[in-house]
Amino acid sequence: MKKLIAILLVSLLALGAVAETLPVLTMGTNAAFKPYEFYEDGEIVGIDAEIAAAICDKLGYELEILDMDFDGLIPAVAAGKIDFAMAGMTVTPARLESVNFSVSYATGVQSIIVPVDSPIGSVDDLYAEGAAYTIGVQQGTTGDIYCTDDFGAENVLAYKTGPDAVAALAAGKIDCVVLDNNPAKAYIETYSNLMLLDSDYAVEEYAIAIALENTELKDKIDAALNELIADGTVAAVILKYIPIEEVAEQTAAE
Ligand code: ARG
């Protein structure tokens, strides 16, 4: 009996030791971006969280997810405060100056949310001569950057999160919101006075941001991600959160 207990104890200790020695990768995200990252029962879930977990599983790491302001993610990666950022983050030439990006795992579309009775019927209306609409965006996102470039900072109001911008629009404080299409769809669901225009503002690639000097991690993440793309895992995770009709609609629209 004593021997049995001793064996049990040793095996438990061994199990514990294995769990403890798994190295940790910290991922920064901004978890107000359904269906890519959002809270469910106090936990961050979504497409990015699941793909990151699958990558870490493959590479033998434990995944730790930190919720941060979106515009703090790239500086945190560059400063080595987190190992990578995964946040429906678009690859842009400017960001590539401060971080590396993995291979892309999804496409995003910047789209426009308006009140149902809005005079804005398409993206062209925003560019129209004399147009001066107040556009809501999430701070530091490509929506923010592109709209500021195209329509001037005086016409752009930046909010901490996408849902904050959508709430301001529903309350009549701004004229439209430019946001990635899947989060846009998710966040207008609760507002009967808002709708999404069938008019794309920009099409983009989402990827994982990694520090420029951490090429070893970039190579590992790329290898794991390429395998997960090839074996259908990435597509299955995306389909789990974005129903097939919507994916078909989006592909047809491209
Ligand atoms: N795709 C846009 C960008 O990279 C918005 C991403 C916002 N992501 C988030 N988790 N809030 O700028």
Short mmCIF file of C-alpha atoms and ligand atoms in Angstrom, two decimals:
data_model
loop_
_atom_site.label_atom_id
_atom_site.label_comp_id
_atom_site.label_asym_id
_atom_site.label_seq_id
_atom_site.Cartn_x
_atom_site.Cartn_y
_atom_site.Cartn_z
CA MET A 1 0.00 0.00 0.00
CA LYS A 2 2.79 2.35 1.01
CA LYS A 3 4.54 1.52 -2.21
CA LEU A 4 1.39 2.25 -4.20
CA ILE A 5 0.96 5.63 -2.55
CA ALA A 6 4.60 6.40 -3.20
CA ILE A 7 4.22 5.50 -6.88
CA LEU A 8 1.06 7.61 -7.10
CA LEU A 9 2.80 10.55 -5.48
CA VAL A 10 5.79 10.28 -7.79
CA SER A 11 3.51 10.14 -10.86
CA LEU A 12 1.50 13.13 -9.65
CA LEU A 13 4.69 15.08 -9.07
CA ALA A 14 5.91 14.10 -12.51
CA LEU A 15 2.66 15.25 -14.09
CA GLY A 16 2.86 18.53 -12.21
CA ALA A 17 6.44 19.02 -13.27
CA VAL A 18 5.57 18.48 -16.92
CA ALA A 19 2.73 21.02 -16.72
CA GLU A 20 4.95 23.52 -14.96
CA THR A 21 7.86 23.28 -17.32
CA LEU A 22 5.84 24.03 -20.45
CA PRO A 23 7.12 27.44 -21.56
CA VAL A 24 4.55 30.22 -21.85
CA LEU A 25 3.83 32.41 -24.87
CA THR A 26 1.98 35.62 -24.08
CA MET A 27 -0.44 36.91 -26.65
CA GLY A 28 -1.77 40.46 -26.55
CA THR A 29 -5.21 41.16 -27.95
CA ASN A 30 -8.07 43.62 -27.66
CA ALA A 31 -11.05 41.50 -26.73
CA ALA A 32 -13.89 43.69 -28.00
CA PHE A 33 -13.75 42.30 -31.52
CA LYS A 34 -16.30 39.57 -31.94
CA PRO A 35 -15.99 36.93 -33.48
CA TYR A 36 -12.17 37.14 -33.40
CA GLU A 37 -11.82 37.89 -29.66
CA PHE A 38 -14.49 38.52 -27.09
CA TYR A 39 -15.49 37.54 -23.56
CA GLU A 40 -17.66 34.54 -22.82
CA ASP A 41 -18.18 33.62 -19.15
CA GLY A 42 -15.23 35.79 -18.18
CA GLU A 43 -12.88 34.10 -20.64
CA ILE A 44 -11.43 35.44 -23.90
CA VAL A 45 -12.67 33.23 -26.75
CA GLY A 46 -13.00 33.55 -30.54
CA ILE A 47 -11.25 32.77 -33.80
CA ASP A 48 -7.90 34.29 -32.77
CA ALA A 49 -7.92 32.68 -29.31
CA GLU A 50 -8.60 29.25 -30.84
CA ILE A 51 -6.03 29.54 -33.61
CA ALA A 52 -3.44 30.79 -31.10
CA ALA A 53 -4.22 27.84 -28.81
CA ALA A 54 -3.77 25.43 -31.73
CA ILE A 55 -0.42 27.03 -32.63
CA CYS A 56 0.79 26.82 -29.02
CA ASP A 57 -0.35 23.20 -28.79
CA LYS A 58 1.65 22.33 -31.86
CA LEU A 59 4.75 24.18 -30.65
CA GLY A 60 4.55 22.92 -27.06
CA TYR A 61 3.79 26.21 -25.33
CA GLU A 62 1.21 27.23 -22.82
CA LEU A 63 -0.84 30.19 -24.09
CA GLU A 64 -1.52 33.22 -21.94
CA ILE A 65 -3.84 35.90 -23.35
CA LEU A 66 -3.65 39.52 -22.20
CA ASP A 67 -6.41 42.03 -23.00
CA MET A 68 -4.97 45.46 -23.88
CA ASP A 69 -5.85 48.65 -25.76
CA PHE A 70 -5.58 47.96 -29.48
CA ASP A 71 -3.15 50.83 -30.08
CA GLY A 72 -0.86 49.46 -27.35
CA LEU A 73 -0.38 46.09 -29.04
CA ILE A 74 2.32 46.92 -31.60
CA PRO A 75 4.43 48.92 -29.11
CA ALA A 76 4.10 46.03 -26.60
CA VAL A 77 5.29 43.50 -29.22
CA ALA A 78 8.14 45.77 -30.33
CA ALA A 79 9.24 46.30 -26.71
CA GLY A 80 9.14 42.55 -25.99
CA LYS A 81 6.44 42.95 -23.31
CA ILE A 82 4.34 40.28 -25.05
CA ASP A 83 5.48 37.52 -27.40
CA PHE A 84 2.95 38.23 -30.13
CA ALA A 85 -0.22 40.14 -30.88
CA MET A 86 -3.22 38.50 -32.49
CA ALA A 87 -6.21 40.79 -32.78
CA GLY A 88 -7.72 40.63 -36.24
CA MET A 89 -4.70 42.76 -36.98
CA THR A 90 -4.17 43.99 -40.51
CA VAL A 91 -0.76 43.82 -42.14
CA THR A 92 0.21 47.34 -43.24
CA PRO A 93 3.50 48.75 -44.58
CA ALA A 94 3.73 51.17 -41.64
CA ARG A 95 3.30 48.40 -39.05
CA LEU A 96 5.89 46.29 -40.87
CA GLU A 97 8.44 48.94 -39.90
CA SER A 98 7.99 48.11 -36.19
CA VAL A 99 6.99 44.42 -36.19
CA ASN A 100 7.09 41.28 -38.32
CA PHE A 101 3.91 39.56 -39.44
CA SER A 102 3.24 35.85 -39.78
CA VAL A 103 1.59 34.40 -42.86
CA SER A 104 -1.98 35.63 -43.14
CA TYR A 105 -4.80 33.48 -41.70
CA ALA A 106 -7.88 35.52 -42.66
CA THR A 107 -9.20 38.36 -44.80
CA GLY A 108 -10.85 41.42 -43.32
CA VAL A 109 -12.95 44.10 -44.96
CA GLN A 110 -13.33 47.63 -43.65
CA SER A 111 -17.02 48.35 -43.93
CA ILE A 112 -19.36 51.17 -43.07
CA ILE A 113 -22.17 51.15 -40.49
CA VAL A 114 -24.87 53.82 -40.80
CA PRO A 115 -28.22 54.60 -39.19
CA VAL A 116 -31.03 53.01 -41.26
CA ASP A 117 -32.23 56.48 -42.38
CA SER A 118 -28.73 57.76 -43.27
CA PRO A 119 -28.05 59.85 -46.40
CA ILE A 120 -24.82 57.81 -46.75
CA GLY A 121 -25.58 55.00 -49.20
CA SER A 122 -22.08 53.92 -50.22
CA VAL A 123 -18.42 54.66 -49.59
CA ASP A 124 -18.52 57.16 -52.51
CA ASP A 125 -20.84 59.40 -50.49
CA LEU A 126 -18.07 59.88 -47.95
CA TYR A 127 -15.77 61.21 -50.70
CA ALA A 128 -18.47 63.43 -52.28
CA GLU A 129 -17.67 67.12 -52.82
CA GLY A 130 -18.65 69.09 -49.71
CA ALA A 131 -19.35 65.97 -47.63
CA ALA A 132 -18.36 66.46 -43.99
CA TYR A 133 -19.59 63.46 -42.09
CA THR A 134 -18.30 62.61 -38.63
CA ILE A 135 -16.84 59.12 -38.85
CA GLY A 136 -16.40 56.95 -35.77
CA VAL A 137 -13.54 54.43 -35.62
CA GLN A 138 -11.58 52.37 -33.10
CA GLN A 139 -8.43 54.19 -32.09
CA GLY A 140 -5.27 53.06 -33.88
CA THR A 141 -7.02 50.69 -36.27
CA THR A 142 -6.70 50.77 -40.04
CA GLY A 143 -10.22 52.27 -40.09
CA ASP A 144 -8.82 55.16 -38.02
CA ILE A 145 -5.65 55.52 -40.11
CA TYR A 146 -7.34 55.34 -43.54
CA CYS A 147 -10.26 57.62 -42.61
CA THR A 148 -7.92 60.20 -41.08
CA ASP A 149 -5.85 60.14 -44.30
CA ASP A 150 -8.86 60.27 -46.62
CA PHE A 151 -11.27 62.58 -44.80
CA GLY A 152 -9.08 64.57 -42.36
CA ALA A 153 -8.61 64.22 -38.60
CA GLU A 154 -11.33 66.84 -38.01
CA ASN A 155 -13.93 64.42 -39.43
CA VAL A 156 -12.82 61.34 -37.51
CA LEU A 157 -13.74 60.51 -33.90
CA ALA A 158 -11.68 57.70 -32.39
CA TYR A 159 -13.13 55.49 -29.63
CA LYS A 160 -11.35 53.03 -27.36
CA THR A 161 -13.24 50.04 -28.79
CA GLY A 162 -15.37 49.24 -31.82
CA PRO A 163 -18.48 48.64 -29.66
CA ASP A 164 -17.98 52.14 -28.13
CA ALA A 165 -18.03 53.67 -31.63
CA VAL A 166 -21.13 51.66 -32.57
CA ALA A 167 -22.91 52.79 -29.37
CA ALA A 168 -22.10 56.44 -30.19
CA LEU A 169 -23.56 55.95 -33.67
CA ALA A 170 -26.73 54.36 -32.29
CA ALA A 171 -27.06 57.34 -29.94
CA GLY A 172 -26.88 59.75 -32.90
CA LYS A 173 -23.54 61.31 -31.92
CA ILE A 174 -21.75 60.53 -35.20
CA ASP A 175 -22.78 59.87 -38.84
CA CYS A 176 -21.17 56.48 -39.52
CA VAL A 177 -18.63 53.96 -38.22
CA VAL A 178 -15.84 52.32 -40.21
CA LEU A 179 -15.09 48.90 -38.75
CA ASP A 180 -13.99 45.42 -39.88
CA ASN A 181 -17.03 43.67 -41.37
CA ASN A 182 -17.46 40.66 -39.09
CA PRO A 183 -17.19 42.67 -35.84
CA ALA A 184 -19.47 45.27 -37.50
CA LYS A 185 -22.10 42.58 -38.10
CA ALA A 186 -21.73 41.24 -34.57
CA TYR A 187 -21.98 44.65 -32.90
CA ILE A 188 -24.94 46.05 -34.84
CA GLU A 189 -27.06 43.01 -33.95
CA THR A 190 -28.35 44.68 -30.79
CA TYR A 191 -29.28 47.97 -32.54
CA SER A 192 -32.36 47.96 -34.77
CA ASN A 193 -31.60 51.53 -35.93
CA LEU A 194 -28.24 50.61 -37.55
CA MET A 195 -27.26 48.76 -40.71
CA LEU A 196 -24.16 47.75 -42.62
CA LEU A 197 -23.63 49.23 -46.10
CA ASP A 198 -22.99 46.77 -48.90
CA SER A 199 -19.96 48.80 -49.96
CA ASP A 200 -16.40 47.87 -49.01
CA TYR A 201 -13.99 50.60 -47.95
CA ALA A 202 -10.83 48.42 -47.91
CA VAL A 203 -9.90 44.73 -48.12
CA GLU A 204 -7.08 43.54 -45.84
CA GLU A 205 -5.11 40.55 -44.58
CA TYR A 206 -5.03 39.57 -40.89
CA ALA A 207 -1.82 38.17 -39.43
CA ILE A 208 0.06 37.71 -36.15
CA ALA A 209 2.53 40.43 -35.11
CA ILE A 210 5.91 39.33 -33.72
CA ALA A 211 8.96 41.38 -32.68
CA LEU A 212 11.33 42.16 -35.58
CA GLU A 213 14.28 40.54 -33.83
CA ASN A 214 12.39 37.40 -32.83
CA THR A 215 12.74 35.67 -36.20
CA GLU A 216 12.94 32.29 -34.47
CA LEU A 217 9.41 32.70 -33.09
CA LYS A 218 8.14 34.05 -36.41
CA ASP A 219 9.49 30.95 -38.20
CA LYS A 220 7.92 28.63 -35.62
CA ILE A 221 4.55 30.40 -35.78
CA ASP A 222 4.61 30.42 -39.58
CA ALA A 223 5.38 26.70 -39.72
CA ALA A 224 2.57 25.83 -37.27
CA LEU A 225 0.10 28.20 -38.95
CA ASN A 226 0.88 26.84 -42.42
CA GLU A 227 0.18 23.32 -41.16
CA LEU A 228 -3.07 24.43 -39.52
CA ILE A 229 -4.13 26.14 -42.75
CA ALA A 230 -3.21 23.10 -44.86
CA ASP A 231 -5.04 20.57 -42.64
CA GLY A 232 -8.22 22.66 -42.55
CA THR A 233 -8.07 23.61 -38.85
CA VAL A 234 -8.03 27.37 -39.53
CA ALA A 235 -11.00 27.13 -41.91
CA ALA A 236 -12.93 25.01 -39.39
CA VAL A 237 -12.33 27.54 -36.59
CA ILE A 238 -13.44 30.42 -38.82
CA LEU A 239 -16.57 28.49 -39.90
CA LYS A 240 -17.41 27.76 -36.28
CA TYR A 241 -17.71 31.50 -35.58
CA ILE A 242 -18.83 32.81 -38.99
CA PRO A 243 -21.75 30.82 -40.42
CA ILE A 244 -21.24 29.39 -43.90
CA GLU A 245 -23.86 31.60 -45.62
CA GLU A 246 -21.94 34.67 -44.47
CA VAL A 247 -18.61 33.28 -45.68
CA ALA A 248 -20.24 32.47 -49.06
CA GLU A 249 -21.72 35.96 -49.25
CA GLN A 250 -18.35 37.51 -48.47
CA THR A 251 -16.53 35.45 -51.07
CA ALA A 252 -19.20 36.25 -53.66
CA ALA A 253 -18.86 39.96 -52.90
CA GLU A 254 -15.08 39.93 -53.43
N1 ARG B 1 -8.10 45.11 -38.66
C1 ARG B 1 -8.03 46.38 -38.01
C2 ARG B 1 -6.60 46.76 -37.78
O1 ARG B 1 -5.72 45.95 -37.80
C3 ARG B 1 -8.79 46.42 -36.70
C4 ARG B 1 -8.40 45.39 -35.69
C5 ARG B 1 -9.03 45.64 -34.34
N2 ARG B 1 -8.84 44.50 -33.52
C6 ARG B 1 -9.30 44.38 -32.25
N3 ARG B 1 -9.08 43.25 -31.65
N4 ARG B 1 -9.92 45.35 -31.67
O2 ARG B 1 -6.28 47.90 -37.52
#
